[in-house]
Short mmCIF file of C-alpha atoms and ligand atoms in Angstrom, two decimals:
data_model
loop_
_atom_site.label_atom_id
_atom_site.label_comp_id
_atom_site.label_asym_id
_atom_site.label_seq_id
_atom_site.Cartn_x
_atom_site.Cartn_y
_atom_site.Cartn_z
CA UNK M 28 -41.71 15.98 16.45
CA UNK M 29 -37.96 16.03 16.21
CA UNK M 30 -36.31 18.55 13.90
CA UNK M 31 -34.88 17.22 10.66
CA UNK M 32 -31.87 17.83 8.45
CA UNK M 33 -30.84 17.08 4.88
CA UNK M 34 -28.03 14.84 3.71
CA UNK M 35 -26.68 13.76 0.33
CA UNK M 36 -27.43 10.05 -0.07
CA UNK M 37 -25.26 8.12 -2.53
CA UNK M 38 -26.83 4.98 -4.05
CA UNK M 39 -23.86 3.78 -6.11
CA UNK M 40 -21.85 5.03 -9.08
CA UNK M 41 -23.99 6.17 -11.99
CA UNK M 42 -27.11 6.49 -9.83
CA UNK M 43 -28.38 9.97 -9.13
CA UNK M 44 -27.62 11.18 -5.63
CA UNK M 45 -30.61 12.21 -3.57
CA UNK M 46 -31.03 14.85 -0.94
CA UNK M 47 -32.93 13.13 1.85
CA UNK M 48 -34.28 14.33 5.15
CA UNK M 49 -33.84 12.55 8.47
CA UNK M 50 -34.49 13.39 12.11
CA UNK M 51 -31.61 15.12 13.85
CA UNK M 52 -30.33 12.47 16.27
CA UNK M 53 -30.22 13.01 20.00
CA UNK M 54 -26.55 12.54 20.99
CA UNK M 55 -25.72 9.56 23.20
CA UNK M 56 -23.53 10.17 26.26
CA UNK M 57 -20.08 11.24 25.02
CA UNK M 58 -21.29 12.05 21.51
CA UNK M 59 -21.78 15.37 19.69
CA UNK M 60 -24.11 16.51 16.92
CA UNK M 61 -22.39 19.11 14.74
CA UNK M 62 -24.27 21.37 12.34
CA UNK M 63 -22.21 21.47 9.17
CA UNK M 64 -21.31 24.91 7.84
CA UNK M 65 -19.00 23.97 4.95
CA UNK M 66 -18.00 20.64 3.38
CA UNK M 67 -15.38 20.10 0.70
CA UNK M 68 -15.27 17.76 -2.26
CA UNK M 69 -12.14 15.65 -1.70
CA UNK M 70 -10.46 13.69 -4.49
CA UNK M 71 -11.49 10.44 -2.82
CA UNK M 72 -15.16 11.49 -3.02
CA UNK M 73 -14.70 11.74 -6.78
CA UNK M 74 -13.24 8.22 -6.91
CA UNK M 75 -16.38 6.96 -5.17
CA UNK M 76 -18.77 9.01 -7.31
CA UNK M 77 -17.08 7.93 -10.57
CA UNK M 78 -17.11 4.33 -9.44
CA UNK M 79 -13.42 3.55 -9.74
CA UNK M 80 -13.77 3.05 -5.99
CA UNK M 81 -16.97 1.02 -6.44
CA UNK M 82 -18.80 0.83 -3.11
CA UNK M 83 -21.47 -1.49 -4.52
CA UNK M 84 -18.91 -4.06 -5.74
CA UNK M 85 -17.03 -3.71 -2.47
CA UNK M 86 -20.21 -4.69 -0.64
CA UNK M 87 -20.39 -1.44 1.33
CA UNK M 88 -23.58 -0.23 2.96
CA UNK M 89 -25.69 1.96 0.67
CA UNK M 90 -27.13 4.52 0.54
CA UNK M 91 -24.19 6.34 2.10
CA UNK M 92 -24.07 9.88 3.43
CA UNK M 93 -21.19 11.08 1.24
CA UNK M 94 -18.38 13.51 2.03
CA UNK M 95 -15.88 13.57 4.89
CA UNK M 96 -14.00 16.90 4.81
CA UNK M 97 -15.82 19.61 6.72
CA UNK M 98 -16.27 22.07 9.56
CA UNK M 99 -19.31 23.11 11.57
CA UNK M 100 -20.72 24.34 14.85
CA UNK M 101 -21.73 22.33 17.90
CA UNK M 102 -25.48 21.69 17.70
CA UNK M 103 -25.97 19.40 20.70
CA UNK M 104 -23.56 17.95 23.22
CA UNK M 105 -24.09 14.46 24.61
CA UNK M 106 -24.05 13.92 28.35
CA UNK M 107 -20.57 14.31 29.81
CA UNK M 108 -19.08 16.35 26.94
CA UNK M 109 -17.96 19.70 28.34
CA UNK M 110 -14.66 20.32 26.52
CA UNK M 111 -13.02 19.73 23.15
CA UNK M 112 -10.22 17.15 22.83
CA UNK M 113 -7.61 19.71 23.91
CA UNK M 114 -9.54 20.61 27.07
CA UNK M 115 -11.08 23.91 25.94
CA UNK M 116 -14.67 24.45 27.18
CA UNK M 117 -17.19 23.45 24.53
CA UNK M 118 -20.75 24.75 24.18
CA UNK M 119 -23.47 24.74 21.51
CA UNK M 120 -22.63 27.31 18.83
CA UNK M 121 -18.86 26.81 19.05
CA UNK M 122 -17.13 26.33 15.69
CA UNK M 123 -15.31 23.00 15.44
CA UNK M 124 -13.35 20.63 13.24
CA UNK M 125 -13.09 16.92 14.00
CA UNK M 126 -11.47 13.70 12.89
CA UNK M 127 -13.86 12.04 10.43
CA UNK M 128 -12.72 8.55 11.52
CA UNK M 129 -13.50 7.27 14.99
CA UNK M 130 -10.81 4.98 16.38
CA UNK M 131 -12.24 2.31 18.66
CA UNK M 132 -9.71 2.61 21.50
CA UNK M 133 -9.96 -1.16 21.95
CA UNK M 134 -7.71 -2.83 19.40
CA UNK M 135 -4.01 -3.51 19.02
CA UNK M 136 -3.48 -0.37 16.88
CA UNK M 137 -5.26 1.89 19.35
CA UNK M 138 -3.49 0.22 22.27
CA UNK M 139 -0.06 0.90 20.73
CA UNK M 140 -0.74 4.57 19.97
CA UNK M 141 -1.34 4.15 16.24
CA UNK M 142 -5.02 4.88 16.04
CA UNK M 143 -4.68 5.72 12.32
CA UNK M 144 -4.26 1.94 11.83
CA UNK M 145 -7.47 1.11 13.75
CA UNK M 146 -9.47 -1.36 11.63
CA UNK M 147 -12.71 -0.20 13.24
CA UNK M 148 -12.43 3.55 12.72
CA UNK M 149 -14.93 3.72 9.84
CA UNK M 150 -17.49 1.42 11.50
CA UNK M 151 -20.06 4.23 11.44
CA UNK M 152 -20.32 3.65 7.66
CA UNK M 153 -21.11 -0.04 8.16
CA UNK M 154 -24.81 0.86 8.18
CA UNK M 155 -26.54 2.94 5.49
CA UNK M 156 -27.59 6.52 6.06
CA UNK M 157 -31.23 5.54 6.53
CA UNK M 158 -30.23 3.89 9.82
CA UNK M 159 -29.80 5.95 13.01
CA UNK M 160 -27.85 8.25 13.56
CA UNK M 161 -28.21 8.95 9.80
CA UNK M 162 -25.65 11.77 9.55
CA UNK M 163 -22.44 9.78 8.98
CA UNK M 164 -20.78 11.94 6.32
CA UNK M 165 -20.16 15.60 5.52
CA UNK M 166 -22.50 16.76 2.74
CA UNK M 167 -25.60 17.77 4.61
CA UNK M 168 -26.89 19.75 7.54
CA UNK M 169 -25.45 17.65 10.37
CA UNK M 170 -22.73 15.19 11.36
CA UNK M 171 -22.90 12.76 14.26
CA UNK M 172 -19.70 12.31 16.24
CA UNK M 173 -19.92 9.12 18.31
CA UNK M 174 -18.20 8.85 21.68
CA UNK M 175 -14.44 8.54 21.23
CA UNK M 176 -14.35 11.36 18.67
CA UNK M 177 -11.54 13.92 18.33
CA UNK M 178 -12.94 17.45 18.15
CA UNK M 179 -11.18 20.83 18.26
CA UNK M 180 -12.57 24.33 18.68
CA UNK M 181 -11.75 26.68 15.78
CA UNK M 182 -10.32 30.13 16.64
CA UNK M 183 -12.27 33.14 15.30
CA UNK M 184 -9.29 34.25 13.23
CA UNK M 185 -9.79 31.30 10.86
CA UNK M 186 -12.72 31.23 8.42
CA UNK M 187 -14.75 28.15 7.46
CA UNK M 188 -13.16 28.22 4.01
CA UNK M 189 -9.73 28.00 5.61
CA UNK M 190 -10.41 25.20 8.09
CA UNK M 191 -12.77 22.96 6.08
CA UNK M 192 -9.80 21.18 4.49
CA UNK M 193 -8.01 20.35 7.72
CA UNK M 194 -9.78 17.14 8.78
CA UNK M 195 -8.82 15.17 5.68
CA UNK M 196 -6.28 16.87 3.41
CA UNK M 197 -4.13 18.84 5.85
CA UNK M 198 -3.98 16.35 8.73
CA UNK M 199 -3.24 13.41 6.39
CA UNK M 200 -0.23 15.05 4.75
CA UNK M 201 0.89 16.30 8.18
CA UNK M 202 0.87 12.65 9.28
CA UNK M 203 2.73 11.54 6.14
CA UNK M 204 5.52 14.07 6.53
CA UNK M 205 5.74 13.26 10.24
CA UNK M 206 6.12 9.52 9.49
CA UNK M 207 8.76 10.32 6.84
CA UNK M 208 10.71 12.19 9.52
CA UNK M 209 11.63 15.12 7.31
CA UNK M 210 15.01 16.47 8.42
CA UNK M 211 16.21 20.05 8.37
CA UNK M 212 17.40 21.01 4.90
CA UNK M 213 16.03 17.96 3.07
CA UNK M 214 14.47 18.14 -0.37
CA UNK M 215 10.77 17.29 -0.52
CA UNK M 216 8.93 16.69 -3.79
CA UNK M 217 5.13 17.00 -3.78
CA UNK M 218 3.40 15.20 -6.66
CA UNK M 219 0.07 16.94 -7.31
CA UNK M 220 -0.99 20.40 -6.16
CA UNK M 221 -4.61 19.76 -5.20
CA UNK M 222 -5.73 20.38 -1.62
CA UNK M 223 -3.39 17.76 -0.16
CA UNK M 224 -0.42 18.94 -2.22
CA UNK M 225 -0.92 22.56 -1.23
CA UNK M 226 -1.01 21.69 2.47
CA UNK M 227 1.96 19.32 2.04
CA UNK M 228 4.00 22.13 0.50
CA UNK M 229 3.45 24.47 3.45
CA UNK M 230 4.00 21.65 5.96
CA UNK M 231 7.31 20.60 4.36
CA UNK M 232 8.38 24.25 4.44
CA UNK M 233 7.45 24.56 8.12
CA UNK M 234 9.24 21.32 9.00
CA UNK M 235 12.46 22.82 7.73
CA UNK M 236 12.79 21.35 4.25
CA UNK M 237 15.63 23.03 2.38
CA UNK M 238 13.90 22.79 -0.95
CA UNK M 239 10.29 22.03 -1.84
CA UNK M 240 9.54 21.01 -5.42
CA UNK M 241 5.93 20.71 -6.62
CA UNK M 242 4.79 18.80 -9.71
CA UNK M 243 1.49 19.59 -11.47
CA UNK M 244 0.16 20.52 -14.88
CA UNK M 245 -2.52 23.10 -14.10
CA UNK M 246 -1.42 26.72 -13.97
CA UNK M 247 -3.77 27.76 -11.17
CA UNK M 248 -2.54 24.91 -8.99
CA UNK M 249 1.12 25.67 -9.72
CA UNK M 250 0.57 29.32 -8.84
CA UNK M 251 -1.06 28.33 -5.56
CA UNK M 252 1.82 25.94 -4.78
CA UNK M 253 4.24 28.83 -5.25
CA UNK M 254 2.17 30.93 -2.85
CA UNK M 255 2.35 28.07 -0.34
CA UNK M 256 6.12 28.01 -0.31
CA UNK M 257 7.28 25.90 -3.28
CA UNK M 258 10.82 26.76 -4.38
CA UNK M 259 10.61 24.97 -7.70
CA UNK M 260 7.69 23.97 -9.91
CA UNK M 261 7.75 21.13 -12.40
CA UNK M 262 5.10 21.70 -15.04
CA UNK M 263 3.77 18.46 -16.56
CA UNK M 264 2.90 20.39 -19.72
CA UNK M 265 6.55 21.33 -20.23
CA UNK M 266 8.46 18.36 -18.87
CA UNK M 267 6.51 15.53 -20.41
CA UNK M 268 8.05 12.20 -19.38
CA UNK M 269 8.63 10.67 -15.92
CA UNK M 270 12.33 10.20 -16.78
CA UNK M 271 12.74 13.87 -17.67
CA UNK M 272 10.97 14.94 -14.48
CA UNK M 273 13.14 12.64 -12.34
CA UNK M 274 16.19 14.10 -14.08
CA UNK M 275 14.92 17.59 -13.33
CA UNK M 276 14.74 16.71 -9.60
CA UNK M 277 18.32 15.39 -9.71
CA UNK M 278 19.45 18.55 -11.52
CA UNK M 279 17.91 20.61 -8.73
CA UNK M 280 19.65 18.55 -6.02
CA UNK M 281 23.27 18.36 -7.21
CA UNK M 282 22.56 15.05 -8.89
CA UNK M 283 21.46 13.32 -5.67
CA UNK M 284 17.65 13.21 -5.86
CA UNK M 285 14.92 13.99 -3.38
CA UNK M 286 14.91 12.87 0.26
CA UNK M 287 11.13 12.65 0.47
CA UNK M 288 8.46 12.41 -2.21
CA UNK M 289 4.80 12.88 -1.24
CA UNK M 290 2.45 11.19 -3.72
CA UNK M 291 -0.88 13.03 -3.68
CA UNK M 292 -1.55 12.98 -7.42
CA UNK M 293 -3.70 9.86 -7.11
CA UNK M 294 -2.45 8.34 -10.36
CA UNK M 295 -0.55 5.07 -10.30
CA UNK M 296 2.24 6.26 -12.62
CA UNK M 297 3.25 8.79 -10.00
CA UNK M 298 4.57 6.04 -7.74
CA UNK M 299 7.24 4.77 -10.11
CA UNK M 300 8.08 8.32 -11.03
CA UNK M 301 8.37 9.26 -7.36
CA UNK M 302 10.72 6.33 -6.73
CA UNK M 303 12.88 7.50 -9.63
CA UNK M 304 13.05 10.96 -8.11
CA UNK M 305 14.37 9.70 -4.76
CA UNK M 306 18.02 9.63 -3.83
CA UNK M 307 19.51 6.81 -1.76
CA UNK M 308 17.83 6.59 1.64
CA UNK M 309 14.78 8.41 0.33
CA UNK M 310 11.18 7.91 1.46
CA UNK M 311 8.10 7.84 -0.73
CA UNK M 312 4.98 8.83 1.19
CA UNK M 313 2.10 7.09 -0.59
CA UNK M 314 -1.27 8.77 0.06
CA UNK M 315 -3.03 9.42 -3.24
CA UNK M 316 -3.68 6.02 -4.87
CA UNK M 317 -6.74 4.83 -2.97
CA UNK M 318 -8.50 2.80 -5.65
CA UNK M 319 -8.58 -0.90 -4.71
CA UNK M 320 -6.91 -3.19 -7.24
CA UNK M 321 -4.61 -0.58 -8.78
CA UNK M 322 -1.12 -2.04 -9.24
CA UNK M 323 2.28 -1.28 -10.74
CA UNK M 324 5.48 -3.25 -11.36
CA UNK M 325 8.23 -2.76 -8.86
CA UNK M 326 11.70 -4.33 -8.72
CA UNK M 327 12.47 -4.86 -5.00
CA UNK M 328 16.07 -3.85 -5.71
CA UNK M 329 14.74 -0.33 -6.32
CA UNK M 330 14.14 -0.35 -2.59
CA UNK M 331 16.73 -2.55 -0.90
CA UNK M 332 19.78 -1.69 -2.98
CA UNK M 333 19.25 2.00 -2.31
CA UNK M 334 17.63 1.93 1.13
CA UNK M 335 14.51 3.51 -0.26
CA UNK M 336 11.22 3.09 1.63
CA UNK M 337 7.57 3.40 0.74
CA UNK M 338 5.39 4.63 3.60
CA UNK M 339 1.69 3.98 3.18
CA UNK M 340 -0.41 6.64 4.89
CA UNK M 341 -4.17 6.63 5.32
CA UNK M 342 -5.87 8.65 8.08
CA UNK M 343 -3.80 10.31 10.82
CA UNK M 344 -3.40 10.70 14.58
CA UNK M 345 -5.27 13.23 16.71
CA UNK M 346 -2.02 15.19 17.13
CA UNK M 347 -1.89 15.83 13.38
CA UNK M 348 -5.32 17.43 13.43
CA UNK M 349 -4.21 19.74 16.21
CA UNK M 350 -0.83 20.55 14.62
CA UNK M 351 -2.53 21.40 11.33
CA UNK M 352 -4.95 23.76 13.06
CA UNK M 353 -2.11 25.32 15.07
CA UNK M 354 0.05 25.78 11.99
CA UNK M 355 -2.80 27.44 10.14
CA UNK M 356 -3.45 29.84 13.01
CA UNK M 357 0.23 30.66 13.47
CA UNK M 358 1.03 31.12 9.78
CA UNK M 359 -2.25 32.51 8.46
CA UNK M 360 -0.47 35.63 7.23
CA UNK M 361 2.25 33.67 5.46
CA UNK M 362 0.16 31.23 3.41
CA UNK M 363 -3.12 32.08 1.60
CA UNK M 364 -5.18 29.35 3.27
CA UNK M 365 -8.35 31.17 2.21
CA UNK M 366 -7.54 30.28 -1.43
CA UNK M 367 -7.52 26.49 -0.98
CA UNK M 368 -11.29 26.25 -1.56
CA UNK M 369 -11.74 27.71 -5.04
CA UNK M 370 -15.56 27.71 -5.32
CA UNK M 371 -18.52 27.37 -2.93
CA UNK M 372 -21.91 26.00 -4.06
CA UNK M 373 -25.25 25.30 -2.39
CA UNK M 374 -25.75 21.70 -1.27
CA UNK M 375 -28.50 21.15 -3.85
CA UNK M 376 -25.98 21.48 -6.68
CA UNK M 377 -23.89 18.53 -5.49
CA UNK M 378 -24.37 16.36 -8.60
CA UNK M 379 -23.38 19.15 -10.93
CA UNK M 380 -20.46 20.23 -8.75
CA UNK M 381 -18.97 16.72 -8.81
CA UNK M 382 -19.38 16.51 -12.58
CA UNK M 383 -17.69 19.88 -13.03
CA UNK M 384 -14.82 19.10 -10.64
CA UNK M 385 -14.42 15.76 -12.41
CA UNK M 386 -14.07 17.57 -15.74
CA UNK M 387 -11.47 19.85 -14.19
CA UNK M 388 -13.67 22.94 -14.56
CA UNK M 389 -13.62 23.47 -10.79
CA UNK M 390 -10.37 23.06 -8.88
CA UNK M 391 -11.47 22.50 -5.28
CA UNK M 392 -15.19 22.85 -4.59
CA UNK M 393 -17.01 23.17 -1.30
CA UNK M 394 -20.71 22.73 -0.52
CA UNK M 395 -22.60 25.02 1.79
CA UNK M 396 -25.72 23.54 3.41
ZN1 ZN P 428 -10.42 13.13 1.81
ZN1 ZN P 429 -8.99 0.61 17.33
#
């Protein structure tokens, strides 16, 4: 009799989630089974749970093993796996993080070195979680990493609470700021100081931004942004309109505006506001608005007359996972990475934890199997 593990099965918005038990899969050649030690609740999980990203309407496979931001230890290695993706020896018991999407290596995007654009990278979610290898998400006891995964060993100096946010939040904003080609001394505005915004603030700082401005309306988040290197905070409670906030950015930049705005607020109004904040030649990195069908009005002259660009970023390259881990290790004394996860709960409380984070009573929750 094979051993079993639990996972959180999502049946659609409004339906109670269930904790179900499935056999722990035997890894195929090139695959890895990871035992999850901590899994975060990402903003996009909330979109799915609330139903504004409605998996049922989108025709996605249900039930789904929910969650995608996590860390764990190697449980079983498939035949032929002896090292992590950077070449370090890998053995059962080693702590790891990994890319939660699995680029196919056999499409035009993969062929041209842009695996973040691979249309097949989420194919493991094409079947429900009651189909082998069952463990296709983060909230549960195990995760199955098919062949072609990107996995990195975690140094002992970094705790689970520190690294659990790397494989979605940190690596994605690292990718966004990389694609925006932040130059030394530029002004970067970060819209939203949740997990992504906090990591974006530190990354902008490390990339040599001259000034980092963070916008949010929750005191705890603003305080954390300051601890992560923000020079200026724009408090939504004090500066109430998008026009006033854009003016505030210009006031802070000799009237010019920001060079880069990173949208990780996940509200559609932030896009127009971000465009208003940009100076000529500026780049808006769009990450946060992931709900299908959300739109806003845009005059193309906002872009072409001022050489302003919008860069859409979803997922990231393997290098961004590694750079995020390296940055965290190198600068662990400078930034309080251990404060990014605000609260840890047992897996069984998942339903309640989502409801509470949705109400804003919890800032950034993690689940411990
Ligand atoms: Zn995420
Ligand atoms: Zn591909």
